[in-house]
Coordinates of N, CA and C in Angstrom, one line a residue:
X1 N 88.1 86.6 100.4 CA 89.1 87.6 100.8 C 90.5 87.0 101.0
X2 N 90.6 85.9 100.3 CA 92.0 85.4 100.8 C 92.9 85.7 100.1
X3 N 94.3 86.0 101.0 CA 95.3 87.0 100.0 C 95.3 88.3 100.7
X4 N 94.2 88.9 100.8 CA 93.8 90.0 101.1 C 94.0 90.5 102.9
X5 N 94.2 91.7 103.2 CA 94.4 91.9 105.0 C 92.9 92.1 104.8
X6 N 92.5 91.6 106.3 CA 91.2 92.2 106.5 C 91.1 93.1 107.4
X7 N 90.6 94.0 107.4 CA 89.8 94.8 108.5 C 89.7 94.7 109.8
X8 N 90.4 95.2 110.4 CA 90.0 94.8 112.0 C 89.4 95.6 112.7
X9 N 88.0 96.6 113.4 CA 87.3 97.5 114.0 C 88.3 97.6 115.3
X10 N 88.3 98.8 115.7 CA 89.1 99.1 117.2 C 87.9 98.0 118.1
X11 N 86.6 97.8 118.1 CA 86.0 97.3 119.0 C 86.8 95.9 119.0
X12 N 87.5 95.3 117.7 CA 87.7 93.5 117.8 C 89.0 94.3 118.1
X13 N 89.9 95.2 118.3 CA 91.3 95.0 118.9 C 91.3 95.0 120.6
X14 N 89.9 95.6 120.6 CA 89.7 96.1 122.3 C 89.1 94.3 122.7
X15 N 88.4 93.5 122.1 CA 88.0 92.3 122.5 C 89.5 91.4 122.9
X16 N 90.4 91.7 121.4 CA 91.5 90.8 121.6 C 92.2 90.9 122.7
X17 N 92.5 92.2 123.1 CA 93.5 93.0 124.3 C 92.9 92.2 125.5
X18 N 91.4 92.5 126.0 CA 90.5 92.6 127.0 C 91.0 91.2 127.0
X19 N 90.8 90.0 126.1 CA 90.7 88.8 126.3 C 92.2 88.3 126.6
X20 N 93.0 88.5 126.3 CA 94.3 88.3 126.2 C 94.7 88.9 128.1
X21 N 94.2 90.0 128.2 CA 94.4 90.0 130.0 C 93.6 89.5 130.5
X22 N 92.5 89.1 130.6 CA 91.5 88.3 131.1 C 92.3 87.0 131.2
X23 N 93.0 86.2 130.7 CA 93.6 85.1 130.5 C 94.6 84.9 131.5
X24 N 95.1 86.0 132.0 CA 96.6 86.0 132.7 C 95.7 85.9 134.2
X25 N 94.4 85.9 134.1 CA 93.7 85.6 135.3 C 93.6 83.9 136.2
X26 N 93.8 83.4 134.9 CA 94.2 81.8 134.7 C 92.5 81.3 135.7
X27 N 91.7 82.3 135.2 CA 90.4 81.4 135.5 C 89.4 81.3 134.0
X28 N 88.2 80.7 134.5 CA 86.9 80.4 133.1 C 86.1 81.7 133.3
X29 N 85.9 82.8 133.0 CA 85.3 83.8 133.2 C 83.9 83.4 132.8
X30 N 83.5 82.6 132.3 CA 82.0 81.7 132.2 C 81.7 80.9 133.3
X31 N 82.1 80.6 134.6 CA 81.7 79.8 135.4 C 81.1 80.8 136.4
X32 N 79.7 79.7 136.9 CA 78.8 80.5 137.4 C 78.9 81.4 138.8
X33 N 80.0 81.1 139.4 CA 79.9 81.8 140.7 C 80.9 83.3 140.4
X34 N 81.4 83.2 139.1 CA 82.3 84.2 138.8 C 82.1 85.9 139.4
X35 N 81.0 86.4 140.2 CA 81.2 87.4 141.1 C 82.4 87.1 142.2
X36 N 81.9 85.6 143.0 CA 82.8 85.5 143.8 C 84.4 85.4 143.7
X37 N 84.6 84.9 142.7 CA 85.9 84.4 142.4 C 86.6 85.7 142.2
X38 N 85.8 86.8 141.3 CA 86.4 88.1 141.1 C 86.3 89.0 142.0
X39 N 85.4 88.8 142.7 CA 85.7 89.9 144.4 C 87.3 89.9 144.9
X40 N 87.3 88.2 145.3 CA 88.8 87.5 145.3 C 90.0 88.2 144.7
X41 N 89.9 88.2 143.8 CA 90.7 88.1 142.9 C 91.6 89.7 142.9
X42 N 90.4 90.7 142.4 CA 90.9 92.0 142.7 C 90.7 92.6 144.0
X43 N 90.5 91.8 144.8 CA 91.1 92.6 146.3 C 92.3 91.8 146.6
X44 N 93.3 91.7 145.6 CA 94.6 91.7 145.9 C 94.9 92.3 144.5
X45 N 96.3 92.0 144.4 CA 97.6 92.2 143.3 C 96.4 91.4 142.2
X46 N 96.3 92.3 140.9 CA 95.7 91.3 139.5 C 97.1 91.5 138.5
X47 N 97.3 90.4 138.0 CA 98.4 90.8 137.2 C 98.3 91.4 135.8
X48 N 100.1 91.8 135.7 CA 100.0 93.0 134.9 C 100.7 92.6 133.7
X49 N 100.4 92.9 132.6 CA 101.4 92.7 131.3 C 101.5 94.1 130.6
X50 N 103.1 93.8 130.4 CA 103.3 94.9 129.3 C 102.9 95.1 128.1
X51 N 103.0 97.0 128.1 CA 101.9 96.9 127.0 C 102.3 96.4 125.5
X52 N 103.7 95.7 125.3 CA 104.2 95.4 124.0 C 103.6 94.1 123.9
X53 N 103.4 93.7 124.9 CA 102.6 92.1 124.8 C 100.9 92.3 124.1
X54 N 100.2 93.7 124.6 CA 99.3 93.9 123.8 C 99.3 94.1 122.6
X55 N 100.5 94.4 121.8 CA 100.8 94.6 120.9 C 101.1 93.7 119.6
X56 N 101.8 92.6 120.7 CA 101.7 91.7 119.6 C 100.7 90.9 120.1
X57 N 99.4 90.2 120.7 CA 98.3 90.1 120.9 C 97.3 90.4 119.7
X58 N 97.3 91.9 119.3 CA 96.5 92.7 118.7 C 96.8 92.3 117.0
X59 N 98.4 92.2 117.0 CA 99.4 92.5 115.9 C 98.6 93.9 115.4
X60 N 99.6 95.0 116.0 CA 99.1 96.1 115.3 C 100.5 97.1 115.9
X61 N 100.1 98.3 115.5 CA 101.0 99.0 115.6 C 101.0 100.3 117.0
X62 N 102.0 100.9 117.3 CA 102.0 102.0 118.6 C 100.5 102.7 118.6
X63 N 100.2 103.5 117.6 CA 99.6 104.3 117.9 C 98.1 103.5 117.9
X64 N 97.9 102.1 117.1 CA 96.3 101.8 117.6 C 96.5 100.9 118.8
X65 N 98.0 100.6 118.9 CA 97.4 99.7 120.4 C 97.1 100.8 121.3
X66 N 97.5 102.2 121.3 CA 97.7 103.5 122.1 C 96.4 103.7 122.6
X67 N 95.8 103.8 121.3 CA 94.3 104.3 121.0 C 93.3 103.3 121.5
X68 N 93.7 102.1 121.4 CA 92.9 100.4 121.9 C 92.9 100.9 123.4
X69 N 94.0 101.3 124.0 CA 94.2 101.3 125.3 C 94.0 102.2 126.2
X70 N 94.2 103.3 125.4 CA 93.4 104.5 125.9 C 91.9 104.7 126.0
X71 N 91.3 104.0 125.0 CA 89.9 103.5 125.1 C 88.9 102.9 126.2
X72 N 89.8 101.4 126.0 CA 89.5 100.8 127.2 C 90.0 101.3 128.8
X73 N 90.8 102.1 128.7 CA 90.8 102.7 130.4 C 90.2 103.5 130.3
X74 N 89.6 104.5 129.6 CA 88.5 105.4 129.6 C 87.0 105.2 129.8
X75 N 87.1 103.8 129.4 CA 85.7 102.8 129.8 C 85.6 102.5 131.2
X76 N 87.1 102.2 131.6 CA 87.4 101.7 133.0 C 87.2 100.0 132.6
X77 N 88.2 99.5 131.8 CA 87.9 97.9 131.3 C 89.5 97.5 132.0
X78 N 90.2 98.7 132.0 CA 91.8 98.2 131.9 C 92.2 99.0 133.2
X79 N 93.6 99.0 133.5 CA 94.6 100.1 134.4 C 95.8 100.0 133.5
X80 N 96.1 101.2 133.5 CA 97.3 101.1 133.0 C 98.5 102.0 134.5
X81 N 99.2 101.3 134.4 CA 100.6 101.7 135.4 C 101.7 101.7 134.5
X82 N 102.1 102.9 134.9 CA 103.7 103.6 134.2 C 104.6 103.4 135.4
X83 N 105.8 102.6 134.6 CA 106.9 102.6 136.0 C 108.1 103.0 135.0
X84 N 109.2 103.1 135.3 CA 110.5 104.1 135.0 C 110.4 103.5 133.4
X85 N 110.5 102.9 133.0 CA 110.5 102.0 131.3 C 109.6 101.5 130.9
X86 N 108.6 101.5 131.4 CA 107.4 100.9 130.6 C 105.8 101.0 131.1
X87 N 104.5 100.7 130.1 CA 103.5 100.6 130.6 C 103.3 99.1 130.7
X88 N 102.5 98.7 131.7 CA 101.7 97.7 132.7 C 100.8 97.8 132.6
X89 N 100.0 97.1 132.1 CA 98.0 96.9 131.8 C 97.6 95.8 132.5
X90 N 96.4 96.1 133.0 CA 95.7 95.0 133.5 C 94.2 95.0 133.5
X91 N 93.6 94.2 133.6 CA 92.5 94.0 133.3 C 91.6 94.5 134.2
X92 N 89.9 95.4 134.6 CA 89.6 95.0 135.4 C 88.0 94.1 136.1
X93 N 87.9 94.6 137.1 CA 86.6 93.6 137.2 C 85.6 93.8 136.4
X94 N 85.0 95.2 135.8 CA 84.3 95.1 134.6 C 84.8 94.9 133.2
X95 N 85.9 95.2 133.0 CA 86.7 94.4 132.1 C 86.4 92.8 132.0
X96 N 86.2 92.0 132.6 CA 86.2 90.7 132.6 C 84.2 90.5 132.8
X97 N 83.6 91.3 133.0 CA 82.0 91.3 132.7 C 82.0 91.9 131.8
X98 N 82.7 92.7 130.7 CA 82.2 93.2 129.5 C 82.5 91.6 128.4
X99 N 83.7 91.0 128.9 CA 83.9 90.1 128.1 C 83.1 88.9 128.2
X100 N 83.1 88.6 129.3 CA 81.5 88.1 129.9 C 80.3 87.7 129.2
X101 N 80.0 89.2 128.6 CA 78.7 89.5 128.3 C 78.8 89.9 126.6
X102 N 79.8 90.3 125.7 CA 80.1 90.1 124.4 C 81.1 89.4 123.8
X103 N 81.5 88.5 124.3 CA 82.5 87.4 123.4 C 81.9 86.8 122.9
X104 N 80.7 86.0 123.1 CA 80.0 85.5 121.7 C 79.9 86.6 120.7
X105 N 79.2 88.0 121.1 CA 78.4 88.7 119.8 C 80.0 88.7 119.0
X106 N 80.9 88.7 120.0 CA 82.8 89.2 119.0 C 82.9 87.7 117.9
X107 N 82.3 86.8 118.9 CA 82.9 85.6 117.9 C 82.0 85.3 116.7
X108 N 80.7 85.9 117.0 CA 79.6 85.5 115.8 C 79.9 86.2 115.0
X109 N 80.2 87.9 115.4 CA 80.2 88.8 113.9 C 81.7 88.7 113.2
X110 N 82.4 88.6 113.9 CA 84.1 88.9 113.9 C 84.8 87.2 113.2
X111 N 83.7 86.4 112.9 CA 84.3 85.2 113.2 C 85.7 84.8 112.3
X112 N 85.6 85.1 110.7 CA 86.4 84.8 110.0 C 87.5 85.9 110.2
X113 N 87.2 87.0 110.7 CA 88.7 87.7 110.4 C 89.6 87.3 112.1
X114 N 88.8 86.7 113.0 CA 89.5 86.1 114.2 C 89.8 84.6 114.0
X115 N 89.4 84.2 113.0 CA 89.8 83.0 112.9 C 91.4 83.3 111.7
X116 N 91.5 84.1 111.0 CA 92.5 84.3 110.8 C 93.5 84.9 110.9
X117 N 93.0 85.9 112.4 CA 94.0 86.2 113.4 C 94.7 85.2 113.8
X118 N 94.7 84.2 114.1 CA 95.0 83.1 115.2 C 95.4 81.9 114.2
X119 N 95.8 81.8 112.5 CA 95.8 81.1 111.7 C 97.0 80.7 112.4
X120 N 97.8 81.0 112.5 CA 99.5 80.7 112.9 C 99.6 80.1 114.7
X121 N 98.1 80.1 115.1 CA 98.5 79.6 116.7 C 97.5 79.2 116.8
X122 N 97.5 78.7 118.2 CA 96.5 78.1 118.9 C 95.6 79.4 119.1
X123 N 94.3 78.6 118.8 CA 92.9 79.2 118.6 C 93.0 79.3 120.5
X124 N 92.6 80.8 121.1 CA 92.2 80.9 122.4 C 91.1 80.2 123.1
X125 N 91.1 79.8 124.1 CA 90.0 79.0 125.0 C 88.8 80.1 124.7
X126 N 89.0 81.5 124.8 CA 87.6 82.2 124.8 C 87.0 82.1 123.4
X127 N 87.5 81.8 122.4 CA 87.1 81.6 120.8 C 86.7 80.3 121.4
X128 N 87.2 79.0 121.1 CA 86.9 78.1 121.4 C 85.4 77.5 122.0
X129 N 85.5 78.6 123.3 CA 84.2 78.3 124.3 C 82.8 78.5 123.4
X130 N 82.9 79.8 123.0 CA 81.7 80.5 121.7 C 81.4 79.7 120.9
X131 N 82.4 78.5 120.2 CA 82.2 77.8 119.4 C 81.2 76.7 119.3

């Protein structure tokens, strides 16, 4: 398929998003005591990225990052906060156990069209780990 765009499923734009805030957590969401660390963690401030950061993250456009995001807070994976100019997303505690528990199945099926997501940058630690 080289040459060619591939396909990306809303499930691998909701992995890329999920993973991409999961990271601004600046922990290993694979290490074993990870209940405790995340009890921690969201009983304060979790931080927040704008949602144009998801966007290029995704590399996609308004209306499917819209739809990525409206998804995932309908699952309850994300928050989104509106303040006077913009939306704020953030990840949350089952957000970071969904990722948990399918980032391998993302990286086994998904593998060549996330490996050529990330052709132009550094391959993410959560790709990496799967590997």
């Amino acid at each position: 398929m080289e040459g060619q765009r591939q396909y990306k499923s809303w499930e691998l734009y909701s992995c890329l998003a999920l993973n991409r805030l999961a990271a601004e957590l600046g922990i290993d969401i694979y290490q074993p005591n990870i209940s405790e660390i995340l009890d921690k963690i969201f009983s304060g401030e979790v931080p927040l990225i704008p949602k144009n950061e998801i966007s290029f993250e995704i590399k996609s456009n308004y209306t499917m990052t819209n739809k990525v995001l409206r998804k995932l807070e309908l699952d309850g994976l994300v928050t989104i906060q509106k303040d006077d100019r913009r939306y704020n997303i953030a990840i949350t505690k089952e957000g970071v156990l969904y990722l948990r528990q399918f980032n391998a199945y993302f990286v086994r099926t998904y593998n060549e069209i996330i490996q050529d997501h990330y052709r132009f940058r550094e391959m993410p630690r959560w790709v990496q780990a799967q590997q």
